[in-house]
Short mmCIF file of C-alpha atoms in Angstrom, two decimals:
data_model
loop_
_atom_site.label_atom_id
_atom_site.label_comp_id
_atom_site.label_asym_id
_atom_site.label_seq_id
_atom_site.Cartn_x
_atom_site.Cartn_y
_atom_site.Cartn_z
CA UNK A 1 0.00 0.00 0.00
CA UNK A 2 1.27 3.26 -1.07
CA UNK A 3 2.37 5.65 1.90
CA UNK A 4 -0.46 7.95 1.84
CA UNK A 5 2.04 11.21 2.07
CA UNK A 6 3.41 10.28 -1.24
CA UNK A 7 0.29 9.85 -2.83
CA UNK A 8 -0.64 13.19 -1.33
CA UNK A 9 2.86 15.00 -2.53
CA UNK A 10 1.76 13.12 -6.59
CA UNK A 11 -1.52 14.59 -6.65
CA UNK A 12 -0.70 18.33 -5.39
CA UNK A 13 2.85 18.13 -7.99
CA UNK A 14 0.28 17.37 -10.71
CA UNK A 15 -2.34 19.63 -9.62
CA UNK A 16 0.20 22.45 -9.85
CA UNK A 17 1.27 21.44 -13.17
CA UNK A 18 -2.17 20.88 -14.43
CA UNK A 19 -2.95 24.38 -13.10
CA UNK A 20 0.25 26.21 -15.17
CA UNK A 21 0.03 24.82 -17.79
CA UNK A 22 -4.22 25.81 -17.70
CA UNK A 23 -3.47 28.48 -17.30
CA UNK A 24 -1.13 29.62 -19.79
CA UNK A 25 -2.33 27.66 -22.58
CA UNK A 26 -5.67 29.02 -22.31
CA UNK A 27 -3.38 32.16 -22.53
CA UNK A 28 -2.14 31.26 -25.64
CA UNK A 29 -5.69 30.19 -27.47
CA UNK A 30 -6.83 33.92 -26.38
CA UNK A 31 -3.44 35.90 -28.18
CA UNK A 32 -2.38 33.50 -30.99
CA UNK A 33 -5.62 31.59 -32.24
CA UNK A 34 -8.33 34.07 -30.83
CA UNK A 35 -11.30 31.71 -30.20
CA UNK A 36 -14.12 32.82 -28.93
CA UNK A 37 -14.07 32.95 -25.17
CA UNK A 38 -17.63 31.80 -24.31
CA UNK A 39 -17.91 29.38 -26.75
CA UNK A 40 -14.25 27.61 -25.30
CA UNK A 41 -16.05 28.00 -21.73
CA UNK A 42 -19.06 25.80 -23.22
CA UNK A 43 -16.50 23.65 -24.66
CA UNK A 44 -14.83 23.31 -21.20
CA UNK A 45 -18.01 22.75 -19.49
CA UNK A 46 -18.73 19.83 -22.02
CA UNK A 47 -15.62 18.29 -21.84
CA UNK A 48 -15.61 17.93 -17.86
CA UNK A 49 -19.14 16.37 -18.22
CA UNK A 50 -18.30 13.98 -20.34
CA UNK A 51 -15.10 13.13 -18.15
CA UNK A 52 -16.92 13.11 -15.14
CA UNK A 53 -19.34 10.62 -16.37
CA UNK A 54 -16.45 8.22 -17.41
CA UNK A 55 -15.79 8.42 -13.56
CA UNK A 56 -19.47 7.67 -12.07
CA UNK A 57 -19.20 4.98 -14.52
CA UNK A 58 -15.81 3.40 -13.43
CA UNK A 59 -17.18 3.72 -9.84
CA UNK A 60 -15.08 6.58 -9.10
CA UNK A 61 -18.36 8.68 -7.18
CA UNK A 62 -22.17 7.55 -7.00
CA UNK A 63 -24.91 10.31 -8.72
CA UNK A 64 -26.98 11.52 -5.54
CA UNK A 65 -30.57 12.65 -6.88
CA UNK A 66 -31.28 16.03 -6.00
CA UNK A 67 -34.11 18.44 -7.62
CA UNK A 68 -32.38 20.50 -10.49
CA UNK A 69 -34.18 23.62 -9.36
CA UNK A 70 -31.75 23.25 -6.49
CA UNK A 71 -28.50 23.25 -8.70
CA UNK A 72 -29.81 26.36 -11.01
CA UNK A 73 -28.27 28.78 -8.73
CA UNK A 74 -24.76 27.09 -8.51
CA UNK A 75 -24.80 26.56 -12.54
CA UNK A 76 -25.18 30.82 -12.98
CA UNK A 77 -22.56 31.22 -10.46
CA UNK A 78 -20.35 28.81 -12.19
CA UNK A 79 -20.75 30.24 -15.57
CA UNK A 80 -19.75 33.61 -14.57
CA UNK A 81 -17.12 32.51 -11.94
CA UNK A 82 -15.10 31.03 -15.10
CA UNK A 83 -16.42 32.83 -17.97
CA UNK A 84 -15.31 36.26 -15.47
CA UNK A 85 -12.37 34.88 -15.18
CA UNK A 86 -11.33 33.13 -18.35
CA UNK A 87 -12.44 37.06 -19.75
CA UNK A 88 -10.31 38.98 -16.85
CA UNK A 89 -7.09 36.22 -18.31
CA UNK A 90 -8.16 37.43 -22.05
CA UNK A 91 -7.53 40.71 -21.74
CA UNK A 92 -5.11 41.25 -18.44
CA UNK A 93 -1.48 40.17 -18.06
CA UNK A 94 -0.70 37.02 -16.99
CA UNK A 95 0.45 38.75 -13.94
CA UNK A 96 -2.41 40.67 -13.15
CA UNK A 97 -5.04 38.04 -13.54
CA UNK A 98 -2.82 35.93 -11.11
CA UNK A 99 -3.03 38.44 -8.29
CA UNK A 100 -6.52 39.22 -9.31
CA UNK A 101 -7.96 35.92 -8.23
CA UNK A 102 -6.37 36.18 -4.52
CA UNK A 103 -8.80 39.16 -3.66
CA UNK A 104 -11.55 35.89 -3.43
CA UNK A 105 -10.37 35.58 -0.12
CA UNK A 106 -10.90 38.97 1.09
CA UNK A 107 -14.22 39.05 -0.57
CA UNK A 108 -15.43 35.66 0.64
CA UNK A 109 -14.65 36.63 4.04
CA UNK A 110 -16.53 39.84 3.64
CA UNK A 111 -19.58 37.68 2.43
CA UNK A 112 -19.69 35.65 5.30
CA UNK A 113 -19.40 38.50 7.80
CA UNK A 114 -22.55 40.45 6.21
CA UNK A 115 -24.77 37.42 4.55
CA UNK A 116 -23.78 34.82 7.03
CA UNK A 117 -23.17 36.61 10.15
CA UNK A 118 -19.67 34.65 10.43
CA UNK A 119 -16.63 35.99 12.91
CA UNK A 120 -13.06 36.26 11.94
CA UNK A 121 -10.13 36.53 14.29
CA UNK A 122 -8.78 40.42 14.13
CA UNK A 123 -5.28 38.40 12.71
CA UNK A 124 -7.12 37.14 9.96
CA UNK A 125 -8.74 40.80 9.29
CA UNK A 126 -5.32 42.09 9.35
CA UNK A 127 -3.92 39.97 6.93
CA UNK A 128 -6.29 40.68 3.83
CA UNK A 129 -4.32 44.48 4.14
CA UNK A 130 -0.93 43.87 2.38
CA UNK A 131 -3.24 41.35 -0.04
CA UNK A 132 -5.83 44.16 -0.96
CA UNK A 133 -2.36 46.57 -1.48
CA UNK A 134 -0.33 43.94 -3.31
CA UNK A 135 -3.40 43.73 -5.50
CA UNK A 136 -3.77 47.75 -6.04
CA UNK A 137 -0.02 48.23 -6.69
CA UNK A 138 -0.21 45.34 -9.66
CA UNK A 139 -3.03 47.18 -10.99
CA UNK A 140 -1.97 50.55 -10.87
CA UNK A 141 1.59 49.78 -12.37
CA UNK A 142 0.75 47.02 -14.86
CA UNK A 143 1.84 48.99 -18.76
CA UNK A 144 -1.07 47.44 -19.95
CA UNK A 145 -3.67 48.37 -17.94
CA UNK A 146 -7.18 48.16 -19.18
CA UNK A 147 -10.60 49.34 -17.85
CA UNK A 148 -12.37 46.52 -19.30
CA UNK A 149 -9.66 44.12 -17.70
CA UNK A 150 -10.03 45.47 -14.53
CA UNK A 151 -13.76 45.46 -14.89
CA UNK A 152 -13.75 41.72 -15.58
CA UNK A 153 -10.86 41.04 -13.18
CA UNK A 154 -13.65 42.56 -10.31
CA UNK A 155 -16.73 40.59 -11.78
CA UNK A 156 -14.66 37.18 -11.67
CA UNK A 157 -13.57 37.80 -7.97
CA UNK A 158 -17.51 39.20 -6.86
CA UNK A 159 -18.79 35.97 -8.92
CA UNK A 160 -16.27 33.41 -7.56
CA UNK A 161 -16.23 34.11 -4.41
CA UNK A 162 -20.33 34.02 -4.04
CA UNK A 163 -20.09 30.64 -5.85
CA UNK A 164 -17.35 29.32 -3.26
CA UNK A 165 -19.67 30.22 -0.59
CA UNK A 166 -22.48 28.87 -2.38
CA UNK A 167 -20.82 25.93 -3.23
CA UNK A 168 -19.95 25.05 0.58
CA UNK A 169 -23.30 25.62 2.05
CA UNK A 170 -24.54 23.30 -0.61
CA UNK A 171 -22.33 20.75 -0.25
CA UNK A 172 -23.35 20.82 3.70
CA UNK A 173 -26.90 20.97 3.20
CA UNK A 174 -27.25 18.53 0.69
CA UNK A 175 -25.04 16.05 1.90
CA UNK A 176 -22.81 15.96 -1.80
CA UNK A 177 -18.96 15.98 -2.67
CA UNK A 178 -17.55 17.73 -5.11
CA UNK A 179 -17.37 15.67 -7.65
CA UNK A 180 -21.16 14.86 -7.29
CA UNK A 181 -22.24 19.04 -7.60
CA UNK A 182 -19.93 19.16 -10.20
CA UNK A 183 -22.11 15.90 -11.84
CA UNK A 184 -25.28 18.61 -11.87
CA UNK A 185 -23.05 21.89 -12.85
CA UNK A 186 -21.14 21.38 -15.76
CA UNK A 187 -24.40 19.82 -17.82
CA UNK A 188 -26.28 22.66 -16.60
CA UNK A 189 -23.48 25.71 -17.57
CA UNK A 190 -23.48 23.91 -20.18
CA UNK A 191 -26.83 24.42 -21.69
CA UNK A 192 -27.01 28.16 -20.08
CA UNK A 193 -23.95 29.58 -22.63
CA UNK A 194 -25.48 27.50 -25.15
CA UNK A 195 -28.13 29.82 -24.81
CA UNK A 196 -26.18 32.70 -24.88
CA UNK A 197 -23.32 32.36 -26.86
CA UNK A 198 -25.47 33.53 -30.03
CA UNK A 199 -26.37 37.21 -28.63
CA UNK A 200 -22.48 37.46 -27.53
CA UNK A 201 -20.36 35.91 -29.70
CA UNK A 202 -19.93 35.85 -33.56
CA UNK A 203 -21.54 32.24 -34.09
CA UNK A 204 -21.06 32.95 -37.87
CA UNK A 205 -17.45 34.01 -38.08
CA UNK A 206 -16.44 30.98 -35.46
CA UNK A 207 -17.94 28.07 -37.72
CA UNK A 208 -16.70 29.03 -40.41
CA UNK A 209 -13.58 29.86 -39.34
CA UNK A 210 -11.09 26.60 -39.79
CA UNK A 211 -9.68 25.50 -36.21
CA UNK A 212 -6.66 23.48 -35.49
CA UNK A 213 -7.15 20.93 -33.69
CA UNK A 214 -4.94 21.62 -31.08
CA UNK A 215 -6.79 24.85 -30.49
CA UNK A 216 -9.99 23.03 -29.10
CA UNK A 217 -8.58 19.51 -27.82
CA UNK A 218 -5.67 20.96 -25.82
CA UNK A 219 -7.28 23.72 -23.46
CA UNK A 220 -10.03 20.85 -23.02
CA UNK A 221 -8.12 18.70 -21.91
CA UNK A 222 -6.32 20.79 -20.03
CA UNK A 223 -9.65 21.90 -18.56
CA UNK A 224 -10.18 18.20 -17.15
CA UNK A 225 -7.39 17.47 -16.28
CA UNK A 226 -6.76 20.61 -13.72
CA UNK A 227 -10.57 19.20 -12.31
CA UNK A 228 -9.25 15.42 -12.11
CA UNK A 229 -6.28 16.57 -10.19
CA UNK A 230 -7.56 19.60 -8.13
CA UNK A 231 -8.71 18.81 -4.59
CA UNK A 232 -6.85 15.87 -4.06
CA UNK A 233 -6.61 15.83 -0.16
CA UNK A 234 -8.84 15.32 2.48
CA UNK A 235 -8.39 15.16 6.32
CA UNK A 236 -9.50 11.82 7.35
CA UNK A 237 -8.02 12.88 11.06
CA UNK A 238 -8.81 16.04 11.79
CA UNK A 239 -5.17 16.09 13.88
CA UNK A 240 -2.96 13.61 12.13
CA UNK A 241 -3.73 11.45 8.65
CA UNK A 242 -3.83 12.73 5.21
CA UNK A 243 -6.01 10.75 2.81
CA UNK A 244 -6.27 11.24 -1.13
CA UNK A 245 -9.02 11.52 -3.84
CA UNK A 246 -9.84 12.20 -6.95
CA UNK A 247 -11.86 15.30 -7.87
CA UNK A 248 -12.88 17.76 -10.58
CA UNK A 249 -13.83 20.71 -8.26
CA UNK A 250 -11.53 23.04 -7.71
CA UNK A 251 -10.69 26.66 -5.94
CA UNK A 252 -9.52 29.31 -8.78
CA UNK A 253 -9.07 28.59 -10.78
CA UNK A 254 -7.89 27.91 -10.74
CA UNK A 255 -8.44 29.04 -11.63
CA UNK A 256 -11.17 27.57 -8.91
CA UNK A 257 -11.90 28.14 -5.03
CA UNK A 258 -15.32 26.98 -5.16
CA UNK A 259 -15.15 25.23 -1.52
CA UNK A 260 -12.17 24.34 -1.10
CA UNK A 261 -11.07 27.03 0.91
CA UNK A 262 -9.24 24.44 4.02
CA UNK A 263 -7.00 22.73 1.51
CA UNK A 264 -5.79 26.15 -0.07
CA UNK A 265 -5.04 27.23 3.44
CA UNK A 266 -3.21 23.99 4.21
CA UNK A 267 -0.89 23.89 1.08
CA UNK A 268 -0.43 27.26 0.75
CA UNK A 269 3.00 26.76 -0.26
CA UNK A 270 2.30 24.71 -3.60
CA UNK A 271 -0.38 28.09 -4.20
CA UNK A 272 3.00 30.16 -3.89
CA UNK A 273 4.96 28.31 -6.34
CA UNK A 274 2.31 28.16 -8.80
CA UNK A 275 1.55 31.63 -8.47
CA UNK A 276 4.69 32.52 -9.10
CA UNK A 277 5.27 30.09 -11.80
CA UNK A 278 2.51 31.00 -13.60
CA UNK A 279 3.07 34.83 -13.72
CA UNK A 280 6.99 33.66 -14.72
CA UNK A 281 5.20 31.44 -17.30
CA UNK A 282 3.25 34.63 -18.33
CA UNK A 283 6.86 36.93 -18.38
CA UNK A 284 8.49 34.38 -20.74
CA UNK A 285 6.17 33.30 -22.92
CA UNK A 286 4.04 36.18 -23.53
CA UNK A 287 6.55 38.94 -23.35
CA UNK A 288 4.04 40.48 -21.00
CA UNK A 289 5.84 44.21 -19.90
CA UNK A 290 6.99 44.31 -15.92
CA UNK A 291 7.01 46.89 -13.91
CA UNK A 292 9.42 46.98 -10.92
CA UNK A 293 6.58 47.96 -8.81
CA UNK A 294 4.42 45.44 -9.77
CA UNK A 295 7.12 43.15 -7.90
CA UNK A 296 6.45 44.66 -4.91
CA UNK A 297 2.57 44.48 -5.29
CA UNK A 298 3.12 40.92 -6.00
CA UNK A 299 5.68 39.71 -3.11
CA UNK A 300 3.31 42.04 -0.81
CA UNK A 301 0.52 40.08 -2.02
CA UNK A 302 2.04 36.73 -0.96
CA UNK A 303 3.22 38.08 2.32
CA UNK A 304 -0.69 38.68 2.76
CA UNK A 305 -1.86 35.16 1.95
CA UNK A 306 1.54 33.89 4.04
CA UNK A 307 -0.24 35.33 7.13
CA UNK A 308 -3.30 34.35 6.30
CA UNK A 309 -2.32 30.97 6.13
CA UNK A 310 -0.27 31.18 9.18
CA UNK A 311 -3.07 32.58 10.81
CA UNK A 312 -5.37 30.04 10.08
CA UNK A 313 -3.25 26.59 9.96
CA UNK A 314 -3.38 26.31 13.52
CA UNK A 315 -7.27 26.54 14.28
CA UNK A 316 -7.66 24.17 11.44
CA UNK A 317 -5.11 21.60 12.76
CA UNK A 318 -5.24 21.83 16.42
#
């Protein structure tokens, strides 16, 4: 039997490269091949559905039968959590959509103080302060600042961070992993930017238009992949064991948060490195323009979610 650490340590390695690479080559789709945004979303959406079914038919998770009316919600969020966010990538730096996302946290916290009447510690208050002026500095020094960026930057963090809450209280009220919301979601985004895509995109221009192949099958599978491999850990033990799973959910995303908010606070570190990886990823491959003040938004950022984590490692463990 493999030691469980290891299997642990496999999962979050591949996670993180799953996550980079998403990242980027989603990147790369938006500046070299331009396909429409919305209509790769739907593509995502379909892909993940079709892997996750592959799963609940290998035994991986049993369907749970819940009313659809009750997974409506959670499919709107979900569209505009990624669609925000795969927008806010589209027309930001790599850099800036990376320190973007991390403003979920202070904005989930903010929705549980006022919607769910939830107390933080005064630490963790303290902590979202050099994250909030990381995040400002990036913005205000990034050479290719745009209002539209910015504007879709905010809507992805307001969106994701109501469907991470969202996502947790429904995964306590109705009993469900992941994996088995996920099941209901993707079908359901699905069909919703079906919907849409033809009063916001150029349906005409994008059929016609002749695709590589790469340009559909590789962000796809990318897609998947980053859901297999996200959210690999669970605490069996609350104090001491580690135990490993598969899942498709993830918490911003990469890109995803939706949550998953305890296992981003207890690997913080692997966050770090593909943080910073993936804004490297976005320096060297994109030629995206760096401003030496954008490095201290950025290491002022992580010092933020450092502290946070510190902060909030110990109530979680002890």
């Amino acid at each position: 039997m493999p030691d469980k650490g290891i299997i642990t340590s496999v999962y979050l390695v591949l996670n993180t490269i799953s996550s980079i690479v998403l990242v980027l080559l989603n990147k790369w789709v938006y500046v070299y091949v331009g396909f429409p945004n919305i209509t790769l979303t739907f593509l995502h959406f379909v892909t993940t559905f079709l892997g996750l079914y592959f799963c609940q038919k290998c035994n991986v998770f049993q369907v749970k039968i819940v009313p659809i009316r009750d997974m409506v919600p959670l499919a709107f969020t979900f569209c505009g959590f990624v669609v925000f966010t795969n927008l806010s990538l589209e027309t930001n730096t790599v850099g800036t959509y990376q320190v973007a996302k991390v403003m979920t946290t202070p904005c989930v916290i903010l929705l549980q103080m006022l919607f769910y009447g939830k107390k933080f510690a005064i630490g963790v208050k303290l902590t979202l302060i050099p994250i909030t002026v990381g995040v400002i500095l990036n913005f205000y020094y990034d050479i290719q600042f745009s209002i539209l960026g910015t504007l879709y930057a905010t809507l992805g963090v307001l969106v994701t961070s109501l469907y991470q809450v969202w996502v947790s209280q429904k995964q306590h009220d109705l009993q469900m992993n992941s994996m088995q919301l996920l099941y209901y979601q993707a079908p359901l985004s699905a069909a919703i930017l079906l919907f849409l895509i033809p009063f916001l995109e150029p349906v005409q221009s994008t059929i016609h238009h002749v695709w590589s192949i790469h340009s559909i099958v590789q962000p796809c599978g990318g897609f998947v992949c980053d859901r297999l491999l996200c959210q690999p850990v669970h605490l069996l033990d609350h104090r001491k064991h580690l135990s490993t799973h598969v899942s498709f959910m993830t918490t911003h995303i990469a890109m995803f948060w939706g949550g998953t908010l305890d296992l981003v606070v207890r690997y913080n570190m692997v966050g770090h490195m593909k943080f910073c990886l993936t804004v490297l990823g976005g320096v060297l491959l994109f030629h995206d323009p760096f401003h030496v003040n954008q490095v201290v938004g950025i290491v002022c950022t992580i010092v933020g979610v450092t502290m946070y984590a510190h902060v909030k490692v110990p109530r979680k463990l002890t």
